[in-house]
Amino acid sequence: MTDRFDALVLGGGPGGAATALLLARAGWSVAVIERKQFPRRKVCGEYLSATNLPLLDHLGVGAAFREQAGPPVRRVGLFAGDTTVTTELPRPRGVAGWGRALSRERLDMLLLEQARQAGALVLQPWTAESVSVVKDGCRCTARCVRTGAALSFHGDIIVAAHGSWETGDLPTQHRRRSPRAGDLFGFKAHFVQSALPEDLMPLLAFPGGYGGLVHTDSGRVSLSCCVRHDHLQSLRRVAGQEAGDVVLAHIQQSCRGAREALAGAARVDSWLAAGPIRPGIRLRPIPGIFPVGNVAGEAHPVVAEGISMALQGAWLLVQELIAWDRAGRQRSALRRVHQEYATEWRRRFAPRVRAAAVIALWAMRPHAVAGALPWLRRWPQLLNWGARLSGKGASLNFGADSSFRALTRETAERAILMRGG
């Protein structure tokens, strides 16, 4: 097995897999280092807005997504106290269809397998232990989780797509620290026999946290939520109960809509927990290392845009990398490539990050929610406006960008000629 690649992708989730797929399709040699064996469950809201449908088609997984995903989500709502408010979701211009939810067990498998079929080498389960920038690129030491065997790989560039919740020693990872009162921890589980309307995705606003419900694949409803650490500690004073069950009881007590939707439902898998969640923008320039997904930036999950930002961010990054390749791959130009990628990322996603922060802060404060409820009852269209602020009405022109198609075709043809194919 060769140890030299055009790109090393650390993480095989949506952002990493999409990046690897697009680069491999453009003729790059790509290795993906993913520490988990798929399929794997993951704390995630699982919803993809309709803005992603053209991109999923371009990636080659659109048909499978439509076949496997839950029912179309046409309405957004708010469950807070005894109040239930709903309104129609905005539809992006030029996009046919509605947003839908698909479990990460299935979505991640679809994308990573497509990257493998495009020519990417997938190392799984392997974990990246160290990364260093060298004169002619980057070095990464990785270890097989099963056997303990270690290998060193060289990449012209590294794409960091390992997520933001795991601590570690990589230059793009957070260092471990003690939990703080305001830290948010995420929980997720699936339920069957729910009374939640199939076309509705409500926001759950409750003291100390927020969450969401959505119909996903296999007739299940996905409940995902975030809870402040100090509030979680207070709730867990109830002895003998799992943390997820304590949080669920708190949500049902606080939200009549959630209580009614899950009254006759049965949980079908174990609770997942993760955190602390770290919303914010993290586009620190490191020569030759490009962040994507939550490593680049993360909105509060309250707006259900995490997967969308990962997929669409991968698209933006690959456009810049292919333009760099077309210009001759000068390493001195990598800083400019990072700057242009960061500028475009901020232009498209920074408003979502800011809007999500405001909505999350509001949803966790009962007095703020109570003050807004009379307005929301009278003008439920305000929820539609909030959905637009979170990015559900903005669509990139995936697949229709003829200049990008020409770049990928030209790069692929040149790579085949260079390799004697």
GROMACS .gro file of C-alpha atoms in nm:
model
  421
    1MET     CA    1   0.000   0.000   0.000
    2THR     CA    2   0.140   0.338  -0.098
    3ASP     CA    3   0.196   0.592   0.177
    4ARG     CA    4   0.180   0.901  -0.048
    5PHE     CA    5  -0.146   1.069  -0.142
    6ASP     CA    6  -0.263   1.396  -0.285
    7ALA     CA    7  -0.497   1.437   0.011
    8LEU     CA    8  -0.538   1.273   0.351
    9VAL     CA    9  -0.890   1.309   0.493
   10LEU     CA   10  -0.918   1.263   0.870
   11GLY     CA   11  -1.276   1.152   0.934
   12GLY     CA   12  -1.530   0.970   0.722
   13GLY     CA   13  -1.850   1.151   0.824
   14PRO     CA   14  -2.052   1.361   0.577
   15GLY     CA   15  -1.793   1.639   0.540
   16GLY     CA   16  -1.494   1.407   0.508
   17ALA     CA   17  -1.665   1.154   0.282
   18ALA     CA   18  -1.802   1.424   0.049
   19THR     CA   19  -1.458   1.588   0.025
   20ALA     CA   20  -1.289   1.255  -0.047
   21LEU     CA   21  -1.553   1.163  -0.305
   22LEU     CA   22  -1.528   1.490  -0.496
   23LEU     CA   23  -1.146   1.492  -0.493
   24ALA     CA   24  -1.123   1.127  -0.598
   25ARG     CA   25  -1.369   1.190  -0.877
   26ALA     CA   26  -1.144   1.476  -0.992
   27GLY     CA   27  -0.847   1.238  -1.020
   28TRP     CA   28  -0.677   1.297  -0.686
   29SER     CA   29  -0.530   1.012  -0.485
   30VAL     CA   30  -0.712   1.022  -0.152
   31ALA     CA   31  -0.694   0.827   0.174
   32VAL     CA   32  -0.969   0.851   0.438
   33ILE     CA   33  -0.877   0.770   0.797
   34GLU     CA   34  -1.191   0.696   1.003
   35ARG     CA   35  -1.167   0.569   1.359
   36LYS     CA   36  -1.511   0.406   1.376
   37GLN     CA   37  -1.637   0.103   1.189
   38PHE     CA   38  -1.955   0.183   0.997
   39PRO     CA   39  -2.246   0.162   1.039
   40ARG     CA   40  -2.225   0.363   1.357
   41ARG     CA   41  -2.478   0.562   1.555
   42LYS     CA   42  -2.402   0.924   1.634
   43VAL     CA   43  -2.561   1.208   1.827
   44CYS     CA   44  -2.719   1.409   1.547
   45GLY     CA   45  -3.056   1.555   1.451
   46GLU     CA   46  -3.036   1.358   1.120
   47TYR     CA   47  -3.229   1.618   0.920
   48LEU     CA   48  -3.105   1.744   0.582
   49SER     CA   49  -3.281   2.047   0.441
   50ALA     CA   50  -3.397   2.057   0.079
   51THR     CA   51  -3.096   2.277  -0.005
   52ASN     CA   52  -2.887   1.957  -0.012
   53LEU     CA   53  -3.092   1.759  -0.262
   54PRO     CA   54  -2.907   1.882  -0.576
   55LEU     CA   55  -2.573   1.818  -0.404
   56LEU     CA   56  -2.673   1.466  -0.300
   57ASP     CA   57  -2.767   1.401  -0.663
   58HIS     CA   58  -2.428   1.532  -0.776
   59LEU     CA   59  -2.255   1.308  -0.523
   60GLY     CA   60  -2.443   1.009  -0.662
   61VAL     CA   61  -2.645   0.924  -0.351
   62GLY     CA   62  -2.961   1.129  -0.415
   63ALA     CA   63  -3.174   0.836  -0.531
   64ALA     CA   64  -3.068   0.618  -0.237
   65PHE     CA   65  -3.134   0.905   0.004
   66ARG     CA   66  -3.487   0.956  -0.127
   67GLU     CA   67  -3.553   0.582  -0.111
   68GLN     CA   68  -3.430   0.536   0.247
   69ALA     CA   69  -3.507   0.866   0.423
   70GLY     CA   70  -3.811   0.947   0.632
   71PRO     CA   71  -4.115   1.136   0.500
   72PRO     CA   72  -4.084   1.489   0.359
   73VAL     CA   73  -4.080   1.761   0.626
   74ARG     CA   74  -4.313   2.041   0.518
   75ARG     CA   75  -4.373   2.218   0.849
   76VAL     CA   76  -4.164   2.353   1.132
   77GLY     CA   77  -4.307   2.404   1.479
   78LEU     CA   78  -4.243   2.507   1.837
   79PHE     CA   79  -4.335   2.300   2.143
   80ALA     CA   80  -4.294   2.516   2.454
   81GLY     CA   81  -4.492   2.476   2.774
   82ASP     CA   82  -4.855   2.420   2.678
   83THR     CA   83  -4.813   2.596   2.344
   84THR     CA   84  -4.783   2.434   2.003
   85VAL     CA   85  -4.721   2.658   1.701
   86THR     CA   86  -4.661   2.536   1.345
   87THR     CA   87  -4.603   2.691   1.002
   88GLU     CA   88  -4.479   2.585   0.660
   89LEU     CA   89  -4.107   2.551   0.595
   90PRO     CA   90  -3.954   2.773   0.326
   91ARG     CA   91  -3.863   2.601   0.001
   92PRO     CA   92  -3.533   2.695  -0.165
   93ARG     CA   93  -3.571   2.849  -0.507
   94GLY     CA   94  -3.515   2.603  -0.790
   95VAL     CA   95  -3.519   2.291  -0.568
   96ALA     CA   96  -3.785   2.023  -0.610
   97GLY     CA   97  -3.875   1.834  -0.296
   98TRP     CA   98  -3.859   1.886   0.078
   99GLY     CA   99  -3.603   1.824   0.349
  100ARG     CA  100  -3.597   1.478   0.506
  101ALA     CA  101  -3.414   1.289   0.780
  102LEU     CA  102  -3.191   0.984   0.742
  103SER     CA  103  -3.010   0.811   1.026
  104ARG     CA  104  -2.636   0.856   1.041
  105GLU     CA  105  -2.597   0.478   1.029
  106ARG     CA  106  -2.727   0.489   0.672
  107LEU     CA  107  -2.619   0.833   0.550
  108ASP     CA  108  -2.255   0.792   0.648
  109MET     CA  109  -2.242   0.448   0.486
  110LEU     CA  110  -2.388   0.584   0.160
  111LEU     CA  111  -2.139   0.868   0.132
  112LEU     CA  112  -1.827   0.678   0.237
  113GLU     CA  113  -1.902   0.384   0.009
  114GLN     CA  114  -1.950   0.627  -0.280
  115ALA     CA  115  -1.609   0.778  -0.202
  116ARG     CA  116  -1.458   0.429  -0.200
  117GLN     CA  117  -1.613   0.353  -0.538
  118ALA     CA  118  -1.471   0.679  -0.675
  119GLY     CA  119  -1.122   0.553  -0.587
  120ALA     CA  120  -1.054   0.678  -0.233
  121LEU     CA  121  -0.868   0.440  -0.001
  122VAL     CA  122  -1.072   0.401   0.318
  123LEU     CA  123  -0.885   0.297   0.634
  124GLN     CA  124  -1.142   0.194   0.893
  125PRO     CA  125  -1.126   0.163   1.190
  126TRP     CA  126  -0.804   0.363   1.204
  127THR     CA  127  -0.729   0.669   1.414
  128ALA     CA  128  -0.498   0.960   1.332
  129GLU     CA  129  -0.254   1.001   1.620
  130SER     CA  130  -0.029   1.283   1.501
  131VAL     CA  131  -0.003   1.534   1.220
  132SER     CA  132   0.296   1.745   1.121
  133VAL     CA  133   0.365   1.991   0.841
  134VAL     CA  134   0.680   1.910   0.644
  135LYS     CA  135   0.860   2.082   0.358
  136ASP     CA  136   0.673   1.906   0.078
  137GLY     CA  137   0.337   1.849   0.245
  138CYS     CA  138   0.203   1.690   0.562
  139ARG     CA  139   0.274   1.370   0.753
  140CYS     CA  140   0.015   1.177   0.949
  141THR     CA  141   0.075   0.878   1.176
  142ALA     CA  142  -0.229   0.653   1.201
  143ARG     CA  143  -0.297   0.339   1.403
  144CYS     CA  144  -0.536   0.051   1.338
  145VAL     CA  145  -0.786   0.030   1.623
  146ARG     CA  146  -0.812  -0.349   1.593
  147THR     CA  147  -0.452  -0.462   1.553
  148GLY     CA  148  -0.253  -0.170   1.693
  149ALA     CA  149  -0.043  -0.152   1.376
  150ALA     CA  150   0.086   0.199   1.297
  151LEU     CA  151   0.162   0.353   0.957
  152SER     CA  152   0.290   0.692   0.845
  153PHE     CA  153   0.128   0.866   0.548
  154HIS     CA  154   0.227   1.166   0.339
  155GLY     CA  155  -0.028   1.399   0.187
  156ASP     CA  156   0.011   1.712  -0.022
  157ILE     CA  157  -0.270   1.846   0.195
  158ILE     CA  158  -0.473   1.725   0.492
  159VAL     CA  159  -0.847   1.774   0.531
  160ALA     CA  160  -0.949   1.771   0.898
  161ALA     CA  161  -1.304   1.630   0.916
  162HIS     CA  162  -1.288   1.458   1.254
  163GLY     CA  163  -1.561   1.661   1.421
  164SER     CA  164  -1.529   1.898   1.714
  165TRP     CA  165  -1.655   1.699   2.011
  166GLU     CA  166  -1.359   1.463   2.056
  167THR     CA  167  -1.050   1.594   2.233
  168GLY     CA  168  -0.700   1.500   2.117
  169ASP     CA  169  -0.350   1.609   2.023
  170LEU     CA  170  -0.406   1.696   1.656
  171PRO     CA  171  -0.356   2.065   1.574
  172THR     CA  172  -0.726   2.090   1.480
  173GLN     CA  173  -0.856   1.922   1.798
  174HIS     CA  174  -0.954   2.072   2.133
  175ARG     CA  175  -0.757   1.990   2.445
  176ARG     CA  176  -0.937   1.822   2.732
  177ARG     CA  177  -1.070   2.053   3.006
  178SER     CA  178  -1.307   2.028   3.299
  179PRO     CA  179  -1.678   2.081   3.220
  180ARG     CA  180  -1.818   2.428   3.273
  181ALA     CA  181  -2.168   2.520   3.387
  182GLY     CA  182  -2.270   2.653   3.045
  183ASP     CA  183  -2.135   2.360   2.843
  184LEU     CA  184  -2.396   2.184   2.630
  185PHE     CA  185  -2.420   1.806   2.617
  186GLY     CA  186  -2.616   1.628   2.347
  187PHE     CA  187  -2.851   1.328   2.376
  188LYS     CA  188  -3.026   1.122   2.112
  189ALA     CA  189  -3.255   0.819   2.080
  190HIS     CA  190  -3.507   0.672   1.836
  191PHE     CA  191  -3.872   0.595   1.910
  192VAL     CA  192  -4.149   0.406   1.732
  193GLN     CA  193  -4.527   0.444   1.753
  194SER     CA  194  -4.500   0.819   1.797
  195ALA     CA  195  -4.799   1.049   1.749
  196LEU     CA  196  -4.584   1.319   1.587
  197PRO     CA  197  -4.734   1.426   1.249
  198GLU     CA  198  -4.512   1.293   0.970
  199ASP     CA  199  -4.459   1.629   0.800
  200LEU     CA  200  -4.372   1.824   1.118
  201MET     CA  201  -4.029   1.900   1.271
  202PRO     CA  202  -4.081   2.089   1.597
  203LEU     CA  203  -3.827   2.276   1.808
  204LEU     CA  204  -3.855   2.179   2.175
  205ALA     CA  205  -3.786   2.470   2.410
  206PHE     CA  206  -3.740   2.378   2.775
  207PRO     CA  207  -3.553   2.519   3.077
  208GLY     CA  208  -3.179   2.469   3.039
  209GLY     CA  209  -3.186   2.321   2.690
  210TYR     CA  210  -3.352   2.269   2.355
  211GLY     CA  211  -3.422   1.979   2.121
  212GLY     CA  212  -3.605   1.854   1.817
  213LEU     CA  213  -3.821   1.572   1.687
  214VAL     CA  214  -3.832   1.444   1.330
  215HIS     CA  215  -3.947   1.132   1.146
  216THR     CA  216  -3.647   0.944   1.011
  217ASP     CA  217  -3.604   0.609   0.833
  218SER     CA  218  -3.756   0.271   0.927
  219GLY     CA  219  -4.069   0.425   1.079
  220ARG     CA  220  -3.874   0.583   1.365
  221VAL     CA  221  -3.884   0.927   1.522
  222SER     CA  222  -3.551   1.080   1.620
  223LEU     CA  223  -3.531   1.284   1.940
  224SER     CA  224  -3.214   1.488   1.978
  225CYS     CA  225  -3.152   1.755   2.238
  226CYS     CA  226  -2.888   1.965   2.414
  227VAL     CA  227  -2.881   2.036   2.787
  228ARG     CA  228  -2.662   2.271   2.987
  229HIS     CA  229  -2.415   2.095   3.216
  230ASP     CA  230  -2.535   2.269   3.532
  231HIS     CA  231  -2.897   2.186   3.452
  232LEU     CA  232  -2.806   1.826   3.372
  233GLN     CA  233  -2.630   1.793   3.706
  234SER     CA  234  -2.943   1.919   3.880
  235LEU     CA  235  -3.169   1.678   3.690
  236ARG     CA  236  -2.944   1.380   3.762
  237ARG     CA  237  -2.997   1.407   4.135
  238VAL     CA  238  -3.278   1.160   4.073
  239ALA     CA  239  -3.110   0.831   4.168
  240GLY     CA  240  -3.133   0.511   3.967
  241GLN     CA  241  -3.224   0.664   3.629
  242GLU     CA  242  -3.022   0.684   3.310
  243ALA     CA  243  -2.924   1.038   3.213
  244GLY     CA  244  -3.120   1.019   2.887
  245ASP     CA  245  -3.436   0.908   3.065
  246VAL     CA  246  -3.402   1.194   3.314
  247VAL     CA  247  -3.365   1.443   3.029
  248LEU     CA  248  -3.664   1.292   2.845
  249ALA     CA  249  -3.881   1.321   3.157
  250HIS     CA  250  -3.776   1.686   3.188
  251ILE     CA  251  -3.867   1.756   2.825
  252GLN     CA  252  -4.206   1.586   2.854
  253GLN     CA  253  -4.283   1.772   3.173
  254SER     CA  254  -4.186   2.105   3.012
  255CYS     CA  255  -4.347   2.060   2.665
  256ARG     CA  256  -4.704   1.942   2.623
  257GLY     CA  257  -4.642   1.885   2.251
  258ALA     CA  258  -4.348   1.653   2.319
  259ARG     CA  259  -4.545   1.475   2.591
  260GLU     CA  260  -4.833   1.406   2.353
  261ALA     CA  261  -4.606   1.308   2.062
  262LEU     CA  262  -4.420   1.049   2.271
  263ALA     CA  263  -4.695   0.940   2.511
  264GLY     CA  264  -4.746   0.601   2.344
  265ALA     CA  265  -4.401   0.572   2.189
  266ALA     CA  266  -4.135   0.314   2.271
  267ARG     CA  267  -3.761   0.376   2.265
  268VAL     CA  268  -3.592   0.126   2.030
  269ASP     CA  269  -3.223   0.183   2.099
  270SER     CA  270  -2.999   0.301   2.379
  271TRP     CA  271  -2.942   0.664   2.458
  272LEU     CA  272  -2.640   0.827   2.297
  273ALA     CA  273  -2.462   1.117   2.467
  274ALA     CA  274  -2.181   1.344   2.346
  275GLY     CA  275  -2.019   1.673   2.424
  276PRO     CA  276  -1.945   1.928   2.522
  277ILE     CA  277  -2.079   2.081   2.201
  278ARG     CA  278  -1.867   2.374   2.083
  279PRO     CA  279  -2.061   2.613   1.856
  280GLY     CA  280  -1.855   2.877   1.679
  281ILE     CA  281  -1.632   2.943   1.379
  282ARG     CA  282  -1.288   2.777   1.378
  283LEU     CA  283  -1.105   2.859   1.056
  284ARG     CA  284  -0.756   2.904   1.199
  285PRO     CA  285  -0.506   2.894   0.913
  286ILE     CA  286  -0.262   2.602   0.940
  287PRO     CA  287  -0.039   2.555   0.632
  288GLY     CA  288  -0.163   2.263   0.426
  289ILE     CA  289  -0.441   2.163   0.670
  290PHE     CA  290  -0.800   2.250   0.576
  291PRO     CA  291  -1.093   2.212   0.820
  292VAL     CA  292  -1.433   2.094   0.705
  293GLY     CA  293  -1.757   2.014   0.889
  294ASN     CA  294  -1.762   2.096   1.259
  295VAL     CA  295  -1.385   2.145   1.257
  296ALA     CA  296  -1.439   2.452   1.038
  297GLY     CA  297  -1.737   2.582   1.230
  298GLU     CA  298  -2.047   2.466   1.408
  299ALA     CA  299  -2.390   2.618   1.456
  300HIS     CA  300  -2.600   2.536   1.761
  301PRO     CA  301  -2.792   2.218   1.670
  302VAL     CA  302  -3.111   2.411   1.742
  303VAL     CA  303  -3.133   2.498   1.370
  304ALA     CA  304  -3.066   2.143   1.240
  305GLU     CA  305  -2.806   2.258   0.988
  306GLY     CA  306  -2.498   2.057   1.095
  307ILE     CA  307  -2.502   1.799   0.816
  308SER     CA  308  -2.595   2.065   0.560
  309MET     CA  309  -2.298   2.281   0.656
  310ALA     CA  310  -2.063   1.982   0.645
  311LEU     CA  311  -2.172   1.873   0.296
  312GLN     CA  312  -2.189   2.221   0.150
  313GLY     CA  313  -1.860   2.322   0.315
  314ALA     CA  314  -1.694   2.021   0.152
  315TRP     CA  315  -1.819   2.143  -0.185
  316LEU     CA  316  -1.675   2.490  -0.125
  317LEU     CA  317  -1.337   2.352  -0.015
  318VAL     CA  318  -1.302   2.118  -0.313
  319GLN     CA  319  -1.368   2.403  -0.557
  320GLU     CA  320  -1.074   2.595  -0.407
  321LEU     CA  321  -0.845   2.290  -0.401
  322ILE     CA  322  -0.916   2.200  -0.763
  323ALA     CA  323  -0.848   2.559  -0.871
  324TRP     CA  324  -0.518   2.539  -0.679
  325ASP     CA  325  -0.435   2.214  -0.855
  326ARG     CA  326  -0.515   2.366  -1.193
  327ALA     CA  327  -0.280   2.655  -1.118
  328GLY     CA  328   0.014   2.420  -1.054
  329ARG     CA  329  -0.013   2.323  -0.686
  330GLN     CA  330   0.235   2.582  -0.561
  331ARG     CA  331   0.270   2.535  -0.186
  332SER     CA  332   0.331   2.905  -0.146
  333ALA     CA  333  -0.029   2.957  -0.263
  334LEU     CA  334  -0.188   2.739   0.005
  335ARG     CA  335  -0.235   3.028   0.248
  336ARG     CA  336  -0.430   3.216  -0.018
  337VAL     CA  337  -0.637   2.903  -0.087
  338HIS     CA  338  -0.722   2.883   0.283
  339GLN     CA  339  -0.813   3.253   0.293
  340GLU     CA  340  -1.046   3.225  -0.005
  341TYR     CA  341  -1.210   2.913   0.136
  342ALA     CA  342  -1.252   3.078   0.477
  343THR     CA  343  -1.400   3.392   0.319
  344GLU     CA  344  -1.655   3.193   0.120
  345TRP     CA  345  -1.734   2.971   0.420
  346ARG     CA  346  -1.803   3.273   0.639
  347ARG     CA  347  -2.013   3.440   0.371
  348ARG     CA  348  -2.242   3.139   0.342
  349PHE     CA  349  -2.246   2.996   0.694
  350ALA     CA  350  -2.157   3.268   0.947
  351PRO     CA  351  -2.517   3.405   0.939
  352ARG     CA  352  -2.645   3.057   1.032
  353VAL     CA  353  -2.398   3.032   1.319
  354ARG     CA  354  -2.506   3.371   1.454
  355ALA     CA  355  -2.879   3.305   1.406
  356ALA     CA  356  -2.846   2.967   1.576
  357ALA     CA  357  -2.672   3.123   1.877
  358VAL     CA  358  -2.955   3.373   1.924
  359ILE     CA  359  -3.227   3.107   1.884
  360ALA     CA  360  -3.051   2.868   2.124
  361LEU     CA  361  -3.005   3.134   2.390
  362TRP     CA  362  -3.374   3.225   2.360
  363ALA     CA  363  -3.499   2.863   2.365
  364MET     CA  364  -3.316   2.780   2.689
  365ARG     CA  365  -3.466   3.072   2.882
  366PRO     CA  366  -3.827   3.013   2.992
  367HIS     CA  367  -3.901   3.383   3.051
  368ALA     CA  368  -3.779   3.478   2.704
  369VAL     CA  369  -3.985   3.201   2.544
  370ALA     CA  370  -4.294   3.297   2.745
  371GLY     CA  371  -4.258   3.659   2.634
  372ALA     CA  372  -4.243   3.559   2.266
  373LEU     CA  373  -4.528   3.306   2.266
  374PRO     CA  374  -4.814   3.560   2.224
  375TRP     CA  375  -4.642   3.696   1.913
  376LEU     CA  376  -4.575   3.347   1.773
  377ARG     CA  377  -4.937   3.239   1.829
  378ARG     CA  378  -5.057   3.544   1.640
  379TRP     CA  379  -4.791   3.533   1.367
  380PRO     CA  380  -4.663   3.175   1.331
  381GLN     CA  381  -4.491   3.289   1.010
  382LEU     CA  382  -4.214   3.416   1.240
  383LEU     CA  383  -4.100   3.052   1.264
  384ASN     CA  384  -4.067   3.049   0.885
  385TRP     CA  385  -3.853   3.362   0.907
  386GLY     CA  386  -3.633   3.191   1.166
  387ALA     CA  387  -3.595   2.889   0.937
  388ARG     CA  388  -3.481   3.117   0.656
  389LEU     CA  389  -3.225   3.283   0.885
  390SER     CA  390  -3.086   2.938   0.963
  391GLY     CA  391  -3.019   2.868   0.595
  392LYS     CA  392  -3.317   2.659   0.488
  393GLY     CA  393  -3.406   2.896   0.207
  394ALA     CA  394  -3.056   2.934   0.057
  395SER     CA  395  -2.926   2.687  -0.199
  396LEU     CA  396  -2.591   2.651  -0.372
  397ASN     CA  397  -2.608   2.583  -0.744
  398PHE     CA  398  -2.466   2.230  -0.719
  399GLY     CA  399  -2.408   2.044  -1.041
  400ALA     CA  400  -2.513   2.341  -1.254
  401ASP     CA  401  -2.173   2.509  -1.214
  402SER     CA  402  -2.026   2.444  -1.558
  403SER     CA  403  -1.690   2.600  -1.467
  404PHE     CA  404  -1.648   2.359  -1.176
  405ARG     CA  405  -1.749   2.062  -1.393
  406ALA     CA  406  -1.484   2.170  -1.643
  407LEU     CA  407  -1.223   2.194  -1.369
  408THR     CA  408  -1.296   1.846  -1.235
  409ARG     CA  409  -1.297   1.698  -1.586
  410GLU     CA  410  -0.971   1.866  -1.683
  411THR     CA  411  -0.800   1.766  -1.359
  412ALA     CA  412  -0.915   1.407  -1.391
  413GLU     CA  413  -0.793   1.383  -1.750
  414ARG     CA  414  -0.453   1.525  -1.657
  415ALA     CA  415  -0.420   1.285  -1.363
  416ILE     CA  416  -0.498   0.986  -1.588
  417LEU     CA  417  -0.235   1.095  -1.838
  418MET     CA  418   0.028   1.149  -1.567
  419ARG     CA  419  -0.035   0.803  -1.424
  420GLY     CA  420  -0.030   0.637  -1.762
  421GLY     CA  421  -0.398   0.533  -1.742
   0.00000   0.00000   0.00000
